[in-house]
């Protein structure tokens, strides 16, 4: 769950790395309401169905460790918005069906987006616009829709599942990377639908928590006002 933390549309990746929305779902089977403990496979199938049916979710990620921060996101079927805060660095992301937009303060544009100082001066307080159909747009859209989140549900081994009362299922797993071994637990609410509620992660490099709420609340995101955008190509073409 620790992959750094960089938003880099100008560098071409156009996605957020780290304990963020996409990585939060690293091992998400969900449980089905049943008198017996369900299998991981049945849990995954039910979770995918119910997440897609809900269509929208609000997520709050709190990162602990050497670089603490927060990520707040509203994710919909074809739209989404996120705000990243790491120390003094702040970045806002908007995704619509036709374009993705990134804006931030100087610390955010340099430290999280990876812009050079000349590029930061060029952007100023405007949003960088990445049109649909480009790889930069896809990088954001692919991680800011519920379909993308549901697609990250795992189908592997090493996930343990147990019931936590009549209305919750807890999934636990460990993972190993160059930073060491980390452990995670995901609690899902079980009722008419099976949906994630909270995830916690602990490891040598730090950890964090993610809370999911407002499943099904419609997310509406529109473009910035005219005159408040600058094209990605203009920013990327600026010589450092």
PDB file of C-alpha atoms in Angstrom:
ATOM      1  CA  UNK A   1       0.000   0.000   0.000  1.00  0.00           C
ATOM      2  CA  UNK A   2       3.011   2.320   0.008  1.00  0.00           C
ATOM      3  CA  UNK A   3       3.996   3.403  -3.490  1.00  0.00           C
ATOM      4  CA  UNK A   4       5.127   6.958  -2.841  1.00  0.00           C
ATOM      5  CA  UNK A   5       2.821   9.906  -3.323  1.00  0.00           C
ATOM      6  CA  UNK A   6       3.061  11.854  -6.543  1.00  0.00           C
ATOM      7  CA  UNK A   7       0.544  13.280  -8.958  1.00  0.00           C
ATOM      8  CA  UNK A   8       2.391  13.690 -12.242  1.00  0.00           C
ATOM      9  CA  UNK A   9       0.229  14.670 -15.229  1.00  0.00           C
ATOM     10  CA  UNK A  10       2.977  16.685 -16.883  1.00  0.00           C
ATOM     11  CA  UNK A  11       5.407  13.817 -16.437  1.00  0.00           C
ATOM     12  CA  UNK A  12       2.846  11.634 -18.224  1.00  0.00           C
ATOM     13  CA  UNK A  13       1.700   9.298 -15.469  1.00  0.00           C
ATOM     14  CA  UNK A  14      -1.392  11.316 -14.633  1.00  0.00           C
ATOM     15  CA  UNK A  15      -2.242   9.362 -11.498  1.00  0.00           C
ATOM     16  CA  UNK A  16      -1.803   9.463  -7.768  1.00  0.00           C
ATOM     17  CA  UNK A  17       0.522   6.982  -6.147  1.00  0.00           C
ATOM     18  CA  UNK A  18       0.555   6.098  -2.477  1.00  0.00           C
ATOM     19  CA  UNK A  19      -2.089   5.369   0.089  1.00  0.00           C
ATOM     20  CA  UNK A  20      -4.708   6.767  -2.230  1.00  0.00           C
ATOM     21  CA  UNK A  21      -8.031   5.793  -3.655  1.00  0.00           C
ATOM     22  CA  UNK A  22      -6.743   3.145  -6.045  1.00  0.00           C
ATOM     23  CA  UNK A  23      -4.358   1.486  -3.609  1.00  0.00           C
ATOM     24  CA  UNK A  24      -6.824   1.633  -0.765  1.00  0.00           C
ATOM     25  CA  UNK A  25      -8.634  -1.256  -2.433  1.00  0.00           C
ATOM     26  CA  UNK A  26      -5.627  -3.546  -2.501  1.00  0.00           C
ATOM     27  CA  UNK A  27      -7.536  -6.541  -1.140  1.00  0.00           C
ATOM     28  CA  UNK A  28     -11.263  -6.046  -1.095  1.00  0.00           C
ATOM     29  CA  UNK A  29     -13.517  -8.996  -0.946  1.00  0.00           C
ATOM     30  CA  UNK A  30     -16.828  -8.152   0.714  1.00  0.00           C
ATOM     31  CA  UNK A  31     -19.086 -10.459   2.688  1.00  0.00           C
ATOM     32  CA  UNK A  32     -22.539 -11.680   1.925  1.00  0.00           C
ATOM     33  CA  UNK A  33     -25.206 -11.839   4.589  1.00  0.00           C
ATOM     34  CA  UNK A  34     -25.281 -15.475   5.565  1.00  0.00           C
ATOM     35  CA  UNK A  35     -25.462 -17.667   8.611  1.00  0.00           C
ATOM     36  CA  UNK A  36     -22.160 -19.260   7.546  1.00  0.00           C
ATOM     37  CA  UNK A  37     -18.871 -17.577   6.756  1.00  0.00           C
ATOM     38  CA  UNK A  38     -18.877 -16.851   2.996  1.00  0.00           C
ATOM     39  CA  UNK A  39     -16.007 -17.733   0.713  1.00  0.00           C
ATOM     40  CA  UNK A  40     -13.626 -15.035  -0.489  1.00  0.00           C
ATOM     41  CA  UNK A  41     -14.797 -15.631  -4.067  1.00  0.00           C
ATOM     42  CA  UNK A  42     -18.445 -15.061  -3.178  1.00  0.00           C
ATOM     43  CA  UNK A  43     -17.507 -11.968  -1.203  1.00  0.00           C
ATOM     44  CA  UNK A  44     -15.599 -10.479  -4.139  1.00  0.00           C
ATOM     45  CA  UNK A  45     -18.475 -11.110  -6.497  1.00  0.00           C
ATOM     46  CA  UNK A  46     -21.018  -9.530  -4.166  1.00  0.00           C
ATOM     47  CA  UNK A  47     -18.810  -6.523  -3.431  1.00  0.00           C
ATOM     48  CA  UNK A  48     -18.233  -5.811  -7.103  1.00  0.00           C
ATOM     49  CA  UNK A  49     -21.942  -5.952  -7.803  1.00  0.00           C
ATOM     50  CA  UNK A  50     -22.914  -3.699  -4.891  1.00  0.00           C
ATOM     51  CA  UNK A  51     -20.166  -1.129  -5.483  1.00  0.00           C
ATOM     52  CA  UNK A  52     -21.177  -0.748  -9.105  1.00  0.00           C
ATOM     53  CA  UNK A  53     -24.836  -0.566  -8.131  1.00  0.00           C
ATOM     54  CA  UNK A  54     -24.119   2.173  -5.563  1.00  0.00           C
ATOM     55  CA  UNK A  55     -22.232   4.139  -8.195  1.00  0.00           C
ATOM     56  CA  UNK A  56     -20.743   6.785  -5.881  1.00  0.00           C
ATOM     57  CA  UNK A  57     -18.752   6.967  -2.640  1.00  0.00           C
ATOM     58  CA  UNK A  58     -17.015   9.480  -0.378  1.00  0.00           C
ATOM     59  CA  UNK A  59     -13.519   8.481   0.806  1.00  0.00           C
ATOM     60  CA  UNK A  60     -11.240   9.996   3.448  1.00  0.00           C
ATOM     61  CA  UNK A  61      -7.672   8.686   3.659  1.00  0.00           C
ATOM     62  CA  UNK A  62      -5.346   9.601   6.526  1.00  0.00           C
ATOM     63  CA  UNK A  63      -1.707   8.707   6.016  1.00  0.00           C
ATOM     64  CA  UNK A  64       0.659   8.315   8.965  1.00  0.00           C
ATOM     65  CA  UNK A  65       4.433   7.981   9.004  1.00  0.00           C
ATOM     66  CA  UNK A  66       7.313  10.123   7.837  1.00  0.00           C
ATOM     67  CA  UNK A  67       5.073  11.983   5.398  1.00  0.00           C
ATOM     68  CA  UNK A  68       1.616  12.311   6.932  1.00  0.00           C
ATOM     69  CA  UNK A  69      -1.234  13.639   4.854  1.00  0.00           C
ATOM     70  CA  UNK A  70      -4.873  13.343   3.882  1.00  0.00           C
ATOM     71  CA  UNK A  71      -6.794  12.550   0.738  1.00  0.00           C
ATOM     72  CA  UNK A  72     -10.498  13.355   0.407  1.00  0.00           C
ATOM     73  CA  UNK A  73     -12.351  12.071  -2.657  1.00  0.00           C
ATOM     74  CA  UNK A  74     -15.851  11.875  -4.073  1.00  0.00           C
ATOM     75  CA  UNK A  75     -15.978   9.156  -6.713  1.00  0.00           C
ATOM     76  CA  UNK A  76     -18.843   8.642  -9.146  1.00  0.00           C
ATOM     77  CA  UNK A  77     -19.682   6.658 -12.268  1.00  0.00           C
ATOM     78  CA  UNK A  78     -18.000   9.030 -14.717  1.00  0.00           C
ATOM     79  CA  UNK A  79     -16.963  11.972 -12.543  1.00  0.00           C
ATOM     80  CA  UNK A  80     -14.860  12.529  -9.457  1.00  0.00           C
ATOM     81  CA  UNK A  81     -12.922  15.014  -7.354  1.00  0.00           C
ATOM     82  CA  UNK A  82      -9.992  14.673  -4.963  1.00  0.00           C
ATOM     83  CA  UNK A  83      -7.995  16.923  -2.672  1.00  0.00           C
ATOM     84  CA  UNK A  84      -4.489  15.939  -1.512  1.00  0.00           C
ATOM     85  CA  UNK A  85      -2.766  17.571   1.450  1.00  0.00           C
ATOM     86  CA  UNK A  86       0.783  16.642   2.443  1.00  0.00           C
ATOM     87  CA  UNK A  87       2.321  19.190   4.781  1.00  0.00           C
ATOM     88  CA  UNK A  88       1.992  22.542   3.029  1.00  0.00           C
ATOM     89  CA  UNK A  89       1.404  20.902  -0.376  1.00  0.00           C
ATOM     90  CA  UNK A  90      -2.174  20.952  -1.688  1.00  0.00           C
ATOM     91  CA  UNK A  91      -3.495  19.591  -5.003  1.00  0.00           C
ATOM     92  CA  UNK A  92      -7.081  19.439  -6.292  1.00  0.00           C
ATOM     93  CA  UNK A  93      -8.221  17.075  -9.064  1.00  0.00           C
ATOM     94  CA  UNK A  94     -11.501  17.186 -10.995  1.00  0.00           C
ATOM     95  CA  UNK A  95     -12.622  14.546 -13.501  1.00  0.00           C
ATOM     96  CA  UNK A  96     -15.542  14.988 -15.891  1.00  0.00           C
ATOM     97  CA  UNK A  97     -16.529  12.868 -18.918  1.00  0.00           C
ATOM     98  CA  UNK A  98     -14.740  15.321 -21.231  1.00  0.00           C
ATOM     99  CA  UNK A  99     -11.620  16.398 -19.312  1.00  0.00           C
ATOM    100  CA  UNK A 100      -9.563  16.137 -16.126  1.00  0.00           C
ATOM    101  CA  UNK A 101      -8.284  19.200 -14.286  1.00  0.00           C
ATOM    102  CA  UNK A 102      -5.441  19.624 -11.781  1.00  0.00           C
ATOM    103  CA  UNK A 103      -4.745  22.706  -9.664  1.00  0.00           C
ATOM    104  CA  UNK A 104      -2.609  23.311  -6.571  1.00  0.00           C
ATOM    105  CA  UNK A 105      -0.453  25.693  -4.621  1.00  0.00           C
ATOM    106  CA  UNK A 106       3.237  26.077  -5.494  1.00  0.00           C
ATOM    107  CA  UNK A 107       4.310  23.374  -3.023  1.00  0.00           C
ATOM    108  CA  UNK A 108       1.698  20.981  -4.397  1.00  0.00           C
ATOM    109  CA  UNK A 109       2.442  21.637  -8.049  1.00  0.00           C
ATOM    110  CA  UNK A 110       6.162  21.075  -7.481  1.00  0.00           C
ATOM    111  CA  UNK A 111       6.167  18.350  -4.825  1.00  0.00           C
ATOM    112  CA  UNK A 112       3.102  16.315  -5.853  1.00  0.00           C
ATOM    113  CA  UNK A 113       2.577  17.118  -9.515  1.00  0.00           C
ATOM    114  CA  UNK A 114       6.260  17.418 -10.377  1.00  0.00           C
ATOM    115  CA  UNK A 115       6.203  20.745 -12.218  1.00  0.00           C
ATOM    116  CA  UNK A 116       9.297  22.878 -12.604  1.00  0.00           C
ATOM    117  CA  UNK A 117       9.409  26.405 -11.228  1.00  0.00           C
ATOM    118  CA  UNK A 118       8.815  27.946 -14.687  1.00  0.00           C
ATOM    119  CA  UNK A 119       5.837  25.644 -15.182  1.00  0.00           C
ATOM    120  CA  UNK A 120       4.423  26.596 -11.778  1.00  0.00           C
ATOM    121  CA  UNK A 121       4.708  30.285 -12.669  1.00  0.00           C
ATOM    122  CA  UNK A 122       3.028  29.621 -16.014  1.00  0.00           C
ATOM    123  CA  UNK A 123       0.110  27.743 -14.416  1.00  0.00           C
ATOM    124  CA  UNK A 124      -0.418  30.203 -11.572  1.00  0.00           C
ATOM    125  CA  UNK A 125      -3.816  29.620  -9.979  1.00  0.00           C
ATOM    126  CA  UNK A 126      -5.338  27.952 -13.037  1.00  0.00           C
ATOM    127  CA  UNK A 127      -6.323  24.313 -13.585  1.00  0.00           C
ATOM    128  CA  UNK A 128      -4.220  22.197 -15.959  1.00  0.00           C
ATOM    129  CA  UNK A 129      -6.712  20.718 -18.448  1.00  0.00           C
ATOM    130  CA  UNK A 130      -6.264  17.200 -19.908  1.00  0.00           C
ATOM    131  CA  UNK A 131      -8.829  16.307 -22.531  1.00  0.00           C
ATOM    132  CA  UNK A 132     -10.613  12.950 -22.713  1.00  0.00           C
ATOM    133  CA  UNK A 133      -8.911  10.511 -25.050  1.00  0.00           C
ATOM    134  CA  UNK A 134      -5.387  11.363 -23.877  1.00  0.00           C
ATOM    135  CA  UNK A 135      -3.232   9.150 -21.669  1.00  0.00           C
ATOM    136  CA  UNK A 136      -3.071  11.917 -19.064  1.00  0.00           C
ATOM    137  CA  UNK A 137      -6.858  12.024 -18.814  1.00  0.00           C
ATOM    138  CA  UNK A 138      -7.103   8.248 -18.609  1.00  0.00           C
ATOM    139  CA  UNK A 139      -4.639   8.160 -15.738  1.00  0.00           C
ATOM    140  CA  UNK A 140      -7.041  10.168 -13.596  1.00  0.00           C
ATOM    141  CA  UNK A 141     -10.340   8.840 -14.928  1.00  0.00           C
ATOM    142  CA  UNK A 142      -9.202   5.242 -14.484  1.00  0.00           C
ATOM    143  CA  UNK A 143      -8.748   5.760 -10.735  1.00  0.00           C
ATOM    144  CA  UNK A 144     -11.610   8.177 -10.029  1.00  0.00           C
ATOM    145  CA  UNK A 145     -14.616   6.073 -10.990  1.00  0.00           C
ATOM    146  CA  UNK A 146     -16.416   3.388  -9.024  1.00  0.00           C
ATOM    147  CA  UNK A 147     -15.945   0.932 -11.880  1.00  0.00           C
ATOM    148  CA  UNK A 148     -12.181   1.328 -11.510  1.00  0.00           C
ATOM    149  CA  UNK A 149     -12.386   0.728  -7.761  1.00  0.00           C
ATOM    150  CA  UNK A 150     -14.525  -2.375  -8.164  1.00  0.00           C
ATOM    151  CA  UNK A 151     -12.072  -3.678 -10.736  1.00  0.00           C
ATOM    152  CA  UNK A 152      -9.295  -3.633  -8.126  1.00  0.00           C
ATOM    153  CA  UNK A 153     -10.945  -6.253  -5.952  1.00  0.00           C
ATOM    154  CA  UNK A 154      -8.484  -9.144  -5.507  1.00  0.00           C
ATOM    155  CA  UNK A 155      -8.814 -12.702  -6.672  1.00  0.00           C
ATOM    156  CA  UNK A 156      -5.800 -14.197  -4.956  1.00  0.00           C
ATOM    157  CA  UNK A 157      -4.727 -16.143  -1.934  1.00  0.00           C
ATOM    158  CA  UNK A 158      -3.585 -14.974   1.469  1.00  0.00           C
ATOM    159  CA  UNK A 159      -6.772 -13.129   2.444  1.00  0.00           C
ATOM    160  CA  UNK A 160      -8.489 -14.271   5.627  1.00  0.00           C
ATOM    161  CA  UNK A 161     -12.132 -13.537   6.291  1.00  0.00           C
ATOM    162  CA  UNK A 162     -14.160 -13.621   9.486  1.00  0.00           C
ATOM    163  CA  UNK A 163     -17.538 -12.367  10.630  1.00  0.00           C
ATOM    164  CA  UNK A 164     -17.592  -9.458  13.088  1.00  0.00           C
ATOM    165  CA  UNK A 165     -21.097  -9.584  14.449  1.00  0.00           C
ATOM    166  CA  UNK A 166     -24.296  -9.824  12.478  1.00  0.00           C
ATOM    167  CA  UNK A 167     -23.646  -6.900  10.129  1.00  0.00           C
ATOM    168  CA  UNK A 168     -19.914  -6.779   9.438  1.00  0.00           C
ATOM    169  CA  UNK A 169     -17.233  -8.838   7.722  1.00  0.00           C
ATOM    170  CA  UNK A 170     -13.511  -8.245   8.256  1.00  0.00           C
ATOM    171  CA  UNK A 171     -10.829  -9.120   5.729  1.00  0.00           C
ATOM    172  CA  UNK A 172      -7.175  -9.305   6.755  1.00  0.00           C
ATOM    173  CA  UNK A 173      -4.002  -9.750   4.732  1.00  0.00           C
ATOM    174  CA  UNK A 174      -0.291  -8.979   4.664  1.00  0.00           C
ATOM    175  CA  UNK A 175       1.874  -7.747   1.817  1.00  0.00           C
ATOM    176  CA  UNK A 176       5.614  -7.402   1.306  1.00  0.00           C
ATOM    177  CA  UNK A 177       7.486  -4.746  -0.650  1.00  0.00           C
ATOM    178  CA  UNK A 178      10.921  -3.102  -0.641  1.00  0.00           C
ATOM    179  CA  UNK A 179       9.726  -1.029   2.324  1.00  0.00           C
ATOM    180  CA  UNK A 180       8.993  -4.152   4.372  1.00  0.00           C
ATOM    181  CA  UNK A 181       5.913  -6.076   5.439  1.00  0.00           C
ATOM    182  CA  UNK A 182       2.596  -4.402   6.116  1.00  0.00           C
ATOM    183  CA  UNK A 183      -0.700  -5.706   7.457  1.00  0.00           C
ATOM    184  CA  UNK A 184      -4.167  -4.499   6.602  1.00  0.00           C
ATOM    185  CA  UNK A 185      -7.748  -5.072   7.670  1.00  0.00           C
ATOM    186  CA  UNK A 186     -10.905  -4.042   5.869  1.00  0.00           C
ATOM    187  CA  UNK A 187     -14.325  -3.930   7.514  1.00  0.00           C
ATOM    188  CA  UNK A 188     -17.414  -4.179   5.316  1.00  0.00           C
ATOM    189  CA  UNK A 189     -21.017  -3.527   6.273  1.00  0.00           C
ATOM    190  CA  UNK A 190     -23.347  -6.402   5.469  1.00  0.00           C
ATOM    191  CA  UNK A 191     -27.039  -5.807   4.922  1.00  0.00           C
ATOM    192  CA  UNK A 192     -29.153  -5.232   1.852  1.00  0.00           C
ATOM    193  CA  UNK A 193     -25.809  -4.339   0.261  1.00  0.00           C
ATOM    194  CA  UNK A 194     -22.207  -5.302   1.059  1.00  0.00           C
ATOM    195  CA  UNK A 195     -19.946  -2.250   1.000  1.00  0.00           C
ATOM    196  CA  UNK A 196     -16.608  -1.174   2.532  1.00  0.00           C
ATOM    197  CA  UNK A 197     -16.710   0.862   5.728  1.00  0.00           C
ATOM    198  CA  UNK A 198     -13.121   1.320   6.961  1.00  0.00           C
ATOM    199  CA  UNK A 199      -9.653   0.013   6.181  1.00  0.00           C
ATOM    200  CA  UNK A 200      -6.536   0.238   8.350  1.00  0.00           C
ATOM    201  CA  UNK A 201      -2.939  -0.398   7.287  1.00  0.00           C
ATOM    202  CA  UNK A 202       0.128  -0.829   9.506  1.00  0.00           C
ATOM    203  CA  UNK A 203       3.747  -1.298   8.514  1.00  0.00           C
ATOM    204  CA  UNK A 204       7.334  -0.355   9.205  1.00  0.00           C
ATOM    205  CA  UNK A 205       7.087   2.614   6.832  1.00  0.00           C
ATOM    206  CA  UNK A 206       3.923   3.905   8.495  1.00  0.00           C
ATOM    207  CA  UNK A 207       0.294   3.260   7.810  1.00  0.00           C
ATOM    208  CA  UNK A 208      -3.071   4.899   7.736  1.00  0.00           C
ATOM    209  CA  UNK A 209      -6.805   4.531   7.597  1.00  0.00           C
ATOM    210  CA  UNK A 210      -9.487   4.951   4.963  1.00  0.00           C
ATOM    211  CA  UNK A 211     -13.168   5.558   5.650  1.00  0.00           C
ATOM    212  CA  UNK A 212     -15.914   5.046   3.094  1.00  0.00           C
ATOM    213  CA  UNK A 213     -19.296   6.752   3.409  1.00  0.00           C
ATOM    214  CA  UNK A 214     -22.243   8.137   1.442  1.00  0.00           C
ATOM    215  CA  UNK A 215     -22.429   5.164  -0.888  1.00  0.00           C
ATOM    216  CA  UNK A 216     -24.927   6.031  -3.601  1.00  0.00           C
ATOM    217  CA  UNK A 217     -24.904   9.803  -3.056  1.00  0.00           C
ATOM    218  CA  UNK A 218     -24.677  11.313  -6.535  1.00  0.00           C
ATOM    219  CA  UNK A 219     -21.359  13.003  -7.346  1.00  0.00           C
ATOM    220  CA  UNK A 220     -21.678  16.006  -9.662  1.00  0.00           C
ATOM    221  CA  UNK A 221     -18.502  17.589 -11.009  1.00  0.00           C
ATOM    222  CA  UNK A 222     -18.392  20.308 -13.632  1.00  0.00           C
ATOM    223  CA  UNK A 223     -15.519  22.050 -15.410  1.00  0.00           C
ATOM    224  CA  UNK A 224     -13.831  25.130 -13.942  1.00  0.00           C
ATOM    225  CA  UNK A 225     -15.118  28.528 -14.995  1.00  0.00           C
ATOM    226  CA  UNK A 226     -13.981  29.843 -18.386  1.00  0.00           C
ATOM    227  CA  UNK A 227     -10.575  31.462 -18.187  1.00  0.00           C
ATOM    228  CA  UNK A 228      -9.471  29.357 -15.219  1.00  0.00           C
ATOM    229  CA  UNK A 229      -7.769  26.591 -17.224  1.00  0.00           C
ATOM    230  CA  UNK A 230      -4.538  26.089 -19.139  1.00  0.00           C
ATOM    231  CA  UNK A 231      -4.013  23.247 -21.615  1.00  0.00           C
ATOM    232  CA  UNK A 232      -1.753  20.369 -20.611  1.00  0.00           C
ATOM    233  CA  UNK A 233       0.173  20.710 -23.860  1.00  0.00           C
ATOM    234  CA  UNK A 234       1.057  24.318 -23.103  1.00  0.00           C
ATOM    235  CA  UNK A 235       2.414  23.417 -19.674  1.00  0.00           C
ATOM    236  CA  UNK A 236       4.245  20.276 -20.833  1.00  0.00           C
ATOM    237  CA  UNK A 237       5.829  22.198 -23.709  1.00  0.00           C
ATOM    238  CA  UNK A 238       7.302  24.839 -21.432  1.00  0.00           C
ATOM    239  CA  UNK A 239      11.092  24.458 -21.349  1.00  0.00           C
ATOM    240  CA  UNK A 240      12.284  24.064 -17.724  1.00  0.00           C
TER     241      UNK A 240
END
